[in-house]
PDB file of C-alpha atoms in Angstrom:
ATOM      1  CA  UNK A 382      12.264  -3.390   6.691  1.00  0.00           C
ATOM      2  CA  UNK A 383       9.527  -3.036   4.037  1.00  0.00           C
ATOM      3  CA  UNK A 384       7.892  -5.928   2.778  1.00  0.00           C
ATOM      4  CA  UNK A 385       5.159  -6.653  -0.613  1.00  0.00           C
ATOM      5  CA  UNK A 386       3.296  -9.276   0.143  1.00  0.00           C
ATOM      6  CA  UNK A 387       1.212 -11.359  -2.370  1.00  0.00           C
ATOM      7  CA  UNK A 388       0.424  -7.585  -3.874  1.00  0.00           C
ATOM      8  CA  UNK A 389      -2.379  -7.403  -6.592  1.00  0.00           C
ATOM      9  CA  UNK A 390      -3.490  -3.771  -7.801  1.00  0.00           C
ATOM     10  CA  UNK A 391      -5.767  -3.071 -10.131  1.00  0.00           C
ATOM     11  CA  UNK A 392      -7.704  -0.006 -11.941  1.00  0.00           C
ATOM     12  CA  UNK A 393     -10.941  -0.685 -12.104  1.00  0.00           C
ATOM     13  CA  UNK A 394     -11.961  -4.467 -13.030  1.00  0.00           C
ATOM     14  CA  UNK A 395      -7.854  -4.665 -14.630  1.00  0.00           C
ATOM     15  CA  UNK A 396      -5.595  -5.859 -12.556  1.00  0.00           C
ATOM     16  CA  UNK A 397      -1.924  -4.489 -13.405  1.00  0.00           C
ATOM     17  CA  UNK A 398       0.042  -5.960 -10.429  1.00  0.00           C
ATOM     18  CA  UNK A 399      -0.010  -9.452  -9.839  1.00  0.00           C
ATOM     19  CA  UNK A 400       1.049 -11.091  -6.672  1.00  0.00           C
ATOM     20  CA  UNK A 401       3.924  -9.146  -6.129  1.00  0.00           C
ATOM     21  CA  UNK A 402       6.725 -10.161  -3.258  1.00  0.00           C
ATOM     22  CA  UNK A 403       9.281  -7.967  -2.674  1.00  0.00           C
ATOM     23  CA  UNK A 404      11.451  -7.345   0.382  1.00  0.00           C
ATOM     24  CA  UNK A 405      13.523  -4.466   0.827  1.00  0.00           C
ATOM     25  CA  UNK A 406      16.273  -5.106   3.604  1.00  0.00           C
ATOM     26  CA  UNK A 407      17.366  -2.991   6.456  1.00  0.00           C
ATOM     27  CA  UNK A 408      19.642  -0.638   5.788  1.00  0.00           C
ATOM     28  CA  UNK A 409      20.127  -1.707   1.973  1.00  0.00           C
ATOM     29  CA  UNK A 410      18.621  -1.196  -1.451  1.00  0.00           C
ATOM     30  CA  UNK A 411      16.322  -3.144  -3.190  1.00  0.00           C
ATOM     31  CA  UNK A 412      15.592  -2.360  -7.057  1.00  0.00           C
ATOM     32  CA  UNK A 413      12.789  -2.514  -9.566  1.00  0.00           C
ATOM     33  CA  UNK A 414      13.684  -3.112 -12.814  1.00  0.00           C
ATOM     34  CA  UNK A 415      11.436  -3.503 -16.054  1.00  0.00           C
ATOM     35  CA  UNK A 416      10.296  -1.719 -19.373  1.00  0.00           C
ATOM     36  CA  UNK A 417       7.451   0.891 -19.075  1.00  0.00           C
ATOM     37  CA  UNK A 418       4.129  -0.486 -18.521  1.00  0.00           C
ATOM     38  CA  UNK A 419       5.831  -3.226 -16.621  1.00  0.00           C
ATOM     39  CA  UNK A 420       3.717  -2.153 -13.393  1.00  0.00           C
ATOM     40  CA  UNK A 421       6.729  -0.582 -11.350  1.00  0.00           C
ATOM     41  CA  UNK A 422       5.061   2.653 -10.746  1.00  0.00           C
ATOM     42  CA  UNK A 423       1.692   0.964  -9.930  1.00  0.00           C
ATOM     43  CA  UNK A 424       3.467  -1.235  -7.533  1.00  0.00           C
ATOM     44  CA  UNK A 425       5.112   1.728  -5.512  1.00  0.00           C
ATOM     45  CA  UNK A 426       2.040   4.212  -5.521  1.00  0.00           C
ATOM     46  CA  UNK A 427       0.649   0.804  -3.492  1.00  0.00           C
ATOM     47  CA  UNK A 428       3.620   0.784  -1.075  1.00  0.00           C
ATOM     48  CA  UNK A 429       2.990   3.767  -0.076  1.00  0.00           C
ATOM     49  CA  UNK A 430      -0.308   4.099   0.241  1.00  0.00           C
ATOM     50  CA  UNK A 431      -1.487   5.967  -2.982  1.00  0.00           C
ATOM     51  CA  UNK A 432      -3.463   2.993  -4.370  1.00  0.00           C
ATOM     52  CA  UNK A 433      -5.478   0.692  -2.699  1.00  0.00           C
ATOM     53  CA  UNK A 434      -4.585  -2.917  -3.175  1.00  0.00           C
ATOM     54  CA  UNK A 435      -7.153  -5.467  -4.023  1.00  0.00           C
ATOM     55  CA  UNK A 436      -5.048  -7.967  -2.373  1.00  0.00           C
ATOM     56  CA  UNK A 437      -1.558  -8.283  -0.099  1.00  0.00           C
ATOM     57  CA  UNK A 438      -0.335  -6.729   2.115  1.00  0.00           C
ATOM     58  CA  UNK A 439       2.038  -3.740   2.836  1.00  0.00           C
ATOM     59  CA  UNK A 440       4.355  -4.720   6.133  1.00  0.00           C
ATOM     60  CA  UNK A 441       6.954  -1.760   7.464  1.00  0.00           C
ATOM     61  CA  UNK A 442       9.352  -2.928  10.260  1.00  0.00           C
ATOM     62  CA  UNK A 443       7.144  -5.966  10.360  1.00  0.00           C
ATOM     63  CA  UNK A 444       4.121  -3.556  11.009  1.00  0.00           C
ATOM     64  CA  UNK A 445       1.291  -4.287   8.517  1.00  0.00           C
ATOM     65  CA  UNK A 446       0.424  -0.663   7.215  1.00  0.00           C
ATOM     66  CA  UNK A 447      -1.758  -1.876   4.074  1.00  0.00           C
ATOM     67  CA  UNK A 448      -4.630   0.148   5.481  1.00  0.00           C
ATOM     68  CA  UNK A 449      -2.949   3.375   6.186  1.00  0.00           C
ATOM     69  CA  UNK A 450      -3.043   6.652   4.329  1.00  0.00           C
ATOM     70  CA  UNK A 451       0.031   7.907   2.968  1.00  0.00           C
ATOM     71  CA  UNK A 452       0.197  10.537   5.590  1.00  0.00           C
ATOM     72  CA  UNK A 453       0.129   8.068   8.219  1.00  0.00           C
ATOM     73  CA  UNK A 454       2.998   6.393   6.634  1.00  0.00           C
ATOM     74  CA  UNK A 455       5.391   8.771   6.235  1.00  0.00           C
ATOM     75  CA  UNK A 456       5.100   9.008  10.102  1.00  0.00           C
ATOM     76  CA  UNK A 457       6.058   5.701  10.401  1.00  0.00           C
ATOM     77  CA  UNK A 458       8.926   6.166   8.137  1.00  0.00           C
ATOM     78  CA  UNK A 459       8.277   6.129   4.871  1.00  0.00           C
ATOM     79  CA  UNK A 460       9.119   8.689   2.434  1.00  0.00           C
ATOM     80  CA  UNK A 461       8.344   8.631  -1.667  1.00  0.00           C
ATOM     81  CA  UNK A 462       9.791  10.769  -4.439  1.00  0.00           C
ATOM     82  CA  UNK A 463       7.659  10.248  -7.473  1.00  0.00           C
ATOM     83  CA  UNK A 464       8.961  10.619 -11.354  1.00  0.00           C
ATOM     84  CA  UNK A 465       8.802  14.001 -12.739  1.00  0.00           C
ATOM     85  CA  UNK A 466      10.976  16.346 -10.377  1.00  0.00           C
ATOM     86  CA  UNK A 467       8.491  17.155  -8.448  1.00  0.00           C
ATOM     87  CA  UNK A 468       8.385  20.710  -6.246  1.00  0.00           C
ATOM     88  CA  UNK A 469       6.138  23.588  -6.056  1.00  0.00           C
ATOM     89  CA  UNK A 470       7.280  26.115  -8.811  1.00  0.00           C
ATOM     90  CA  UNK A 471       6.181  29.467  -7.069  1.00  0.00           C
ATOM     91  CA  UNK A 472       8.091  28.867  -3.874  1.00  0.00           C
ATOM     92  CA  UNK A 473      11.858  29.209  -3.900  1.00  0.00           C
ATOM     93  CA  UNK A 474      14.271  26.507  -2.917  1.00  0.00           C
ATOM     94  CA  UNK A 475      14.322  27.328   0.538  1.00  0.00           C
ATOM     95  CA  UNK A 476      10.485  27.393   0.803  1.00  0.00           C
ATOM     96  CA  UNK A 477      10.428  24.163  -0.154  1.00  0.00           C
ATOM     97  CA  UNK A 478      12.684  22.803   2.166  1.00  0.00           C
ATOM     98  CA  UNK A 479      11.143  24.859   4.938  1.00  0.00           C
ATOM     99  CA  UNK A 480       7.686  23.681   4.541  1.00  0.00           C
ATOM    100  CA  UNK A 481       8.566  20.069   5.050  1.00  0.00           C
ATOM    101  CA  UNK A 482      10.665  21.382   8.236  1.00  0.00           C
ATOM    102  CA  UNK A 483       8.478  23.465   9.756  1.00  0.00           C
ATOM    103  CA  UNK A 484       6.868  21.665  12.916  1.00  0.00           C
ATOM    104  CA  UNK A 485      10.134  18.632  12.873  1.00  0.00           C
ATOM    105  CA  UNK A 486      11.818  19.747  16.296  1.00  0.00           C
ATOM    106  CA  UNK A 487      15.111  18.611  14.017  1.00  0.00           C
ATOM    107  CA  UNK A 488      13.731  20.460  10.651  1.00  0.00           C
ATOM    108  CA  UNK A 489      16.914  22.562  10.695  1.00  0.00           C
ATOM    109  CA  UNK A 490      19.279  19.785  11.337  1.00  0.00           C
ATOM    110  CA  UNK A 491      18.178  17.241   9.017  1.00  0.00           C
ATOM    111  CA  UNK A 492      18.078  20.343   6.239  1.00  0.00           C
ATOM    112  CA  UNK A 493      21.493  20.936   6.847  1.00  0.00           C
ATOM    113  CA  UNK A 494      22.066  16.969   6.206  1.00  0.00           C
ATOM    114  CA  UNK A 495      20.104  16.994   3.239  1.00  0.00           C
ATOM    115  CA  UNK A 496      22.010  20.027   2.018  1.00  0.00           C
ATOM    116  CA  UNK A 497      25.148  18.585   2.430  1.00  0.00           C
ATOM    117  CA  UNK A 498      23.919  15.631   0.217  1.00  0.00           C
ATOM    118  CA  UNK A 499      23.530  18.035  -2.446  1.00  0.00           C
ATOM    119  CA  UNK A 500      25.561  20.729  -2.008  1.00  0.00           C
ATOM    120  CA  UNK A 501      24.646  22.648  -5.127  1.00  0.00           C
ATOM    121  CA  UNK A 502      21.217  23.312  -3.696  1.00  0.00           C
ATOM    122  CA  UNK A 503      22.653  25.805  -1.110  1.00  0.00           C
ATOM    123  CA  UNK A 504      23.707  28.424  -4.053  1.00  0.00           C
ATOM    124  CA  UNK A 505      20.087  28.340  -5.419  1.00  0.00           C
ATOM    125  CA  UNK A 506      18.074  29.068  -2.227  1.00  0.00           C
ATOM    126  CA  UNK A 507      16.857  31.982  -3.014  1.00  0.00           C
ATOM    127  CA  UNK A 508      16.009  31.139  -6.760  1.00  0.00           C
ATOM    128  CA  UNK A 509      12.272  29.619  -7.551  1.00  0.00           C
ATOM    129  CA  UNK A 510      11.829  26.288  -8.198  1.00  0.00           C
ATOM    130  CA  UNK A 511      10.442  26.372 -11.221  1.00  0.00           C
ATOM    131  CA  UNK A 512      13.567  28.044 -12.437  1.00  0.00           C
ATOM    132  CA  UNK A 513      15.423  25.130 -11.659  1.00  0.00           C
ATOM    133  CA  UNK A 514      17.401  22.204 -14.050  1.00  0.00           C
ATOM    134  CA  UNK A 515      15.157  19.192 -14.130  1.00  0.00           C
ATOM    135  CA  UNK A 516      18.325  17.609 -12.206  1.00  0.00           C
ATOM    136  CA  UNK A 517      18.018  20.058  -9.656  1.00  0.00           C
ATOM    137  CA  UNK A 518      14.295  19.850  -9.264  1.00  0.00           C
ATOM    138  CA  UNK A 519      15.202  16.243  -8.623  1.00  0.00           C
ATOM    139  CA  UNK A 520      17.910  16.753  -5.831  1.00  0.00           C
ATOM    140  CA  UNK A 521      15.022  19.051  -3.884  1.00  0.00           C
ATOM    141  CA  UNK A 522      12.735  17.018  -3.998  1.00  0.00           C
ATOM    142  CA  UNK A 523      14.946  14.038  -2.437  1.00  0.00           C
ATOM    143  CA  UNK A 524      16.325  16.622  -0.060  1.00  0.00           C
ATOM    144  CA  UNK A 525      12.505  16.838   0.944  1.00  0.00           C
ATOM    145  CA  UNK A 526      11.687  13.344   1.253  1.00  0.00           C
ATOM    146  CA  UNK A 527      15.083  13.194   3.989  1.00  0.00           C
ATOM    147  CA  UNK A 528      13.707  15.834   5.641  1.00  0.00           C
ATOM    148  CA  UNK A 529      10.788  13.837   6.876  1.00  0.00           C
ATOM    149  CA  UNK A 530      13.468  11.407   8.452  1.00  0.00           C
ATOM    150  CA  UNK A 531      12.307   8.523   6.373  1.00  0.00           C
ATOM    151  CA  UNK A 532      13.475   4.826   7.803  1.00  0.00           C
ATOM    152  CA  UNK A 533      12.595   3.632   4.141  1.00  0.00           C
ATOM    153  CA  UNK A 534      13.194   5.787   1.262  1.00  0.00           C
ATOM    154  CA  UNK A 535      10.851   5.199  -2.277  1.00  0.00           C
ATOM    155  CA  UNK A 536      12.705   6.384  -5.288  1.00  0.00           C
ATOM    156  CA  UNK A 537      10.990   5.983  -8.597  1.00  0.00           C
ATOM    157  CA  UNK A 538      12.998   6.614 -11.677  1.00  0.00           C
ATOM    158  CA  UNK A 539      15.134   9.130  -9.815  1.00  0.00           C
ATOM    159  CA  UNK A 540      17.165  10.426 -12.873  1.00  0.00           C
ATOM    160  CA  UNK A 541      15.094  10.134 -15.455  1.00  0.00           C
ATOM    161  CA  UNK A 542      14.899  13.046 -18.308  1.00  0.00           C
ATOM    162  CA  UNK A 543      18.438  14.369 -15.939  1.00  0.00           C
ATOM    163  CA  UNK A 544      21.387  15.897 -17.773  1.00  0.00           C
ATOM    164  CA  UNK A 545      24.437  13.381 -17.178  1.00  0.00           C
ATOM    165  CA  UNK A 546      26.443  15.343 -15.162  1.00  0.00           C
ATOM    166  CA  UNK A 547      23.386  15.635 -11.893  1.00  0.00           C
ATOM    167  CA  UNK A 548      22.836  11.772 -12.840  1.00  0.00           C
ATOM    168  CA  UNK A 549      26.002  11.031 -11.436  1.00  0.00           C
ATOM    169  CA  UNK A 550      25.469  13.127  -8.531  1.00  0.00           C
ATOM    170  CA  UNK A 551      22.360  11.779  -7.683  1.00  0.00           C
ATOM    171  CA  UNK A 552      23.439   8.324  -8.268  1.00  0.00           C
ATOM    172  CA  UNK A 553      26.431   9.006  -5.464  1.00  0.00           C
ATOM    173  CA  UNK A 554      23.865  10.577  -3.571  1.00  0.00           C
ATOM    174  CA  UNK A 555      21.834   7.491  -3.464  1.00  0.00           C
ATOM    175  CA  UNK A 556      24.645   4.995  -2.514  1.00  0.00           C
ATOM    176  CA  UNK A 557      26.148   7.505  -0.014  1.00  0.00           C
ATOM    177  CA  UNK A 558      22.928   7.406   1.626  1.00  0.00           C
ATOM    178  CA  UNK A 559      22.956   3.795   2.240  1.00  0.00           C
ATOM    179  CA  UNK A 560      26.431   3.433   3.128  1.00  0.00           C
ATOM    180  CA  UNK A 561      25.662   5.861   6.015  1.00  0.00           C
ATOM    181  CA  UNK A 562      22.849   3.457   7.717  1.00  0.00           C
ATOM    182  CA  UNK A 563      19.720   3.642   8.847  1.00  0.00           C
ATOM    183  CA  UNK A 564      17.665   4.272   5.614  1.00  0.00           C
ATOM    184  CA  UNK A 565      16.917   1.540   3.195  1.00  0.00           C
ATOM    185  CA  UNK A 566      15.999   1.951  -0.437  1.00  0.00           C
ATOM    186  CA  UNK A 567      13.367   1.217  -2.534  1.00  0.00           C
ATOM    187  CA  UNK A 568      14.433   2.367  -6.115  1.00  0.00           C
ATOM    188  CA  UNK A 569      12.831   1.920  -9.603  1.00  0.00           C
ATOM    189  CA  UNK A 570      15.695   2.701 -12.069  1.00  0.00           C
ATOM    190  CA  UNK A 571      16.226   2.415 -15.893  1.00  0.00           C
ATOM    191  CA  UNK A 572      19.946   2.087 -16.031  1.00  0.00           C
ATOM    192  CA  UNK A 573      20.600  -0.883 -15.690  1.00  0.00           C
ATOM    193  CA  UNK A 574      24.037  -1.513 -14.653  1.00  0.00           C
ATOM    194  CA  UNK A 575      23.975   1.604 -11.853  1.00  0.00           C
ATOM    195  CA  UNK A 576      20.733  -0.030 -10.656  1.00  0.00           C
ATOM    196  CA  UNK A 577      23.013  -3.768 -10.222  1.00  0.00           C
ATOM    197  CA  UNK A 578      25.938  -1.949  -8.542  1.00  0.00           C
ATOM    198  CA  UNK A 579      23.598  -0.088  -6.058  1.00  0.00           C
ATOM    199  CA  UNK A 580      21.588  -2.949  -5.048  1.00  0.00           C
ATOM    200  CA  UNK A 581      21.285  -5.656  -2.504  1.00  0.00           C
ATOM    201  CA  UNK A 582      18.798  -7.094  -4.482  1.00  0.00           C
ATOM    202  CA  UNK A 583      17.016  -6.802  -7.637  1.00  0.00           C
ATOM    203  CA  UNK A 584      13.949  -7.449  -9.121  1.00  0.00           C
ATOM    204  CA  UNK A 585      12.672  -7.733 -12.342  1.00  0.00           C
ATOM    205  CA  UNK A 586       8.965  -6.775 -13.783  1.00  0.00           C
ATOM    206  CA  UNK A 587       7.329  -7.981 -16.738  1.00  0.00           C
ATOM    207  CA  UNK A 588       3.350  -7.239 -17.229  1.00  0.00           C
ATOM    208  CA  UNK A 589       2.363  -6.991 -13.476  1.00  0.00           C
ATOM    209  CA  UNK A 590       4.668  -9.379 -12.798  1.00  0.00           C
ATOM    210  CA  UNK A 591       8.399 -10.534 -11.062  1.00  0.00           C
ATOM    211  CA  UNK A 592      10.272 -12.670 -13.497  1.00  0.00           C
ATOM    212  CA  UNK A 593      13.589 -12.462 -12.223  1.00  0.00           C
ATOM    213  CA  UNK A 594      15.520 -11.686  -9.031  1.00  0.00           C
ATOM    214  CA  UNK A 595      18.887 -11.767  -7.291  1.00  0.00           C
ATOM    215  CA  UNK A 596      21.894 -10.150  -5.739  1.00  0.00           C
ATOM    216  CA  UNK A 597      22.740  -6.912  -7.142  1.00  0.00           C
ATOM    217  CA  UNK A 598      26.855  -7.373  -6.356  1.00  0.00           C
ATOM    218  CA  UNK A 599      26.572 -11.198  -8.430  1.00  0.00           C
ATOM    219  CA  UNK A 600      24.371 -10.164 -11.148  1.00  0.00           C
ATOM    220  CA  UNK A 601      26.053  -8.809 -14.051  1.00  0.00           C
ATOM    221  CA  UNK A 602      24.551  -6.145 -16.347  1.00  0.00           C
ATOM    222  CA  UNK A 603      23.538  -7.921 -19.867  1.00  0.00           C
ATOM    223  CA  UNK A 604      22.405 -11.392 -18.210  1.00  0.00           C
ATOM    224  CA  UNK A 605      19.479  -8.659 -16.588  1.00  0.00           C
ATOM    225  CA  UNK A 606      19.537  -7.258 -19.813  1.00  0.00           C
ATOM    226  CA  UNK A 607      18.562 -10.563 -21.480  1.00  0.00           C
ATOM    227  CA  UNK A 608      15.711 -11.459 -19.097  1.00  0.00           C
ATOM    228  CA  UNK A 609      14.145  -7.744 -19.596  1.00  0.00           C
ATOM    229  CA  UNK A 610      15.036  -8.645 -23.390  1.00  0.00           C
ATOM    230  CA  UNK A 611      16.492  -5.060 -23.975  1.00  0.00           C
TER     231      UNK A 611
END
């Protein structure tokens, strides 16, 4: 469904990502796994169009996209929720929804869906964003990203800095989404043996670079831990 081929990014004359393949399948989940600085974020912001690469190539249902713009991306499909709970503060809940809905001729329907997902959104409508738990913050803005109707979904570090309890719920939210179909999964995570039970297959970073890979259902928790050398 979305393929990184041969990816190299760079800022400036460094080079951070080097030769990068990853493939995440149809309708499964496909994770990133590696200390900070390891290039995972650098090697998103290329999927989806936020940084140029300096070599590669960015293929979405076998369509090569590497010279799109990000908004011309998420029409084809692709959606991306950065780190750092993103929203806009001023605008209540149900702004925020509504301004990714607007103009969708299924806005209201696929709101509904995404409110469903995460249920405890529908009590805080009416309350501002930036009012919200950081765990909240992080279930709108995944909530927005469905809203767009994403065939491929970019999650990076989805509950990081999240109180335990809305990690869990995000987590189910995550594999509930790919149990239902149609939506695959591109997820940089930091715990580690979630990230193996979720995936189809994993991937492992280390300075710009994949050092490992596998099945996430045959992999076991502290033989990944070993090759990131936690």
């Amino acid at each position: 469904m979305l393929e990184l081929r041969d990816l190299r990014v760079a800022y400036g004359r460094t080079e951070v990502v080097h030769g990068v393949d990853v493939v995440v399948p149809r309708d499964g989940i496909a994770v990133v796994l590696g200390h900070n600085g390891a290039g995972k974020t650098t090697l998103l912001r290329a999927a989806v169009g936020m940084l140029k690469p300096r070599s590669g190539s960015v293929l979405l249902d076998g369509e090569d996209v590497t010279r799109l713009r990000p908004h011309q991306r998420v029409r084809r499909g692709l959606a991306y929720v950065p780190q750092g709970q993103q929203s806009f503060p001023q605008l209540t809940t149900a702004e925020n929804l509504q301004l990714v809905a607007d103009g969708r001729r299924d806005g209201r329907e696929r709101t509904d869906e995404a409110l469903d997902l995460f249920p405890a959104l529908r009590g805080l409508l009416a309350r501002r964003a930036g009012l919200l738990s950081g765990g909240q913050r992080q279930q709108l803005a995944i909530a927005r990203a469905l809203i767009t109707g994403p065939r491929v979904l970019v999650l990076d570090e989805p509950t990081e800095g999240i109180q335990p309890s809305v990690v869990t719920e995000i987590q189910d939210a995550i594999l509930a989404l790919a149990r239902r179909g149609g939506l695959s999964v591109l997820l940089v995570e930091q715990h580690v043996g979630f990230a193996l039970s979720a995936a189809t297959t994993y991937y492992v970073m280390e300075s710009g670079r994949v050092t490992g890979t596998g099945d996430g259902g045959s992999a076991s928790a502290d033989a990944v831990r070993s090759v990131m050398a936690f």
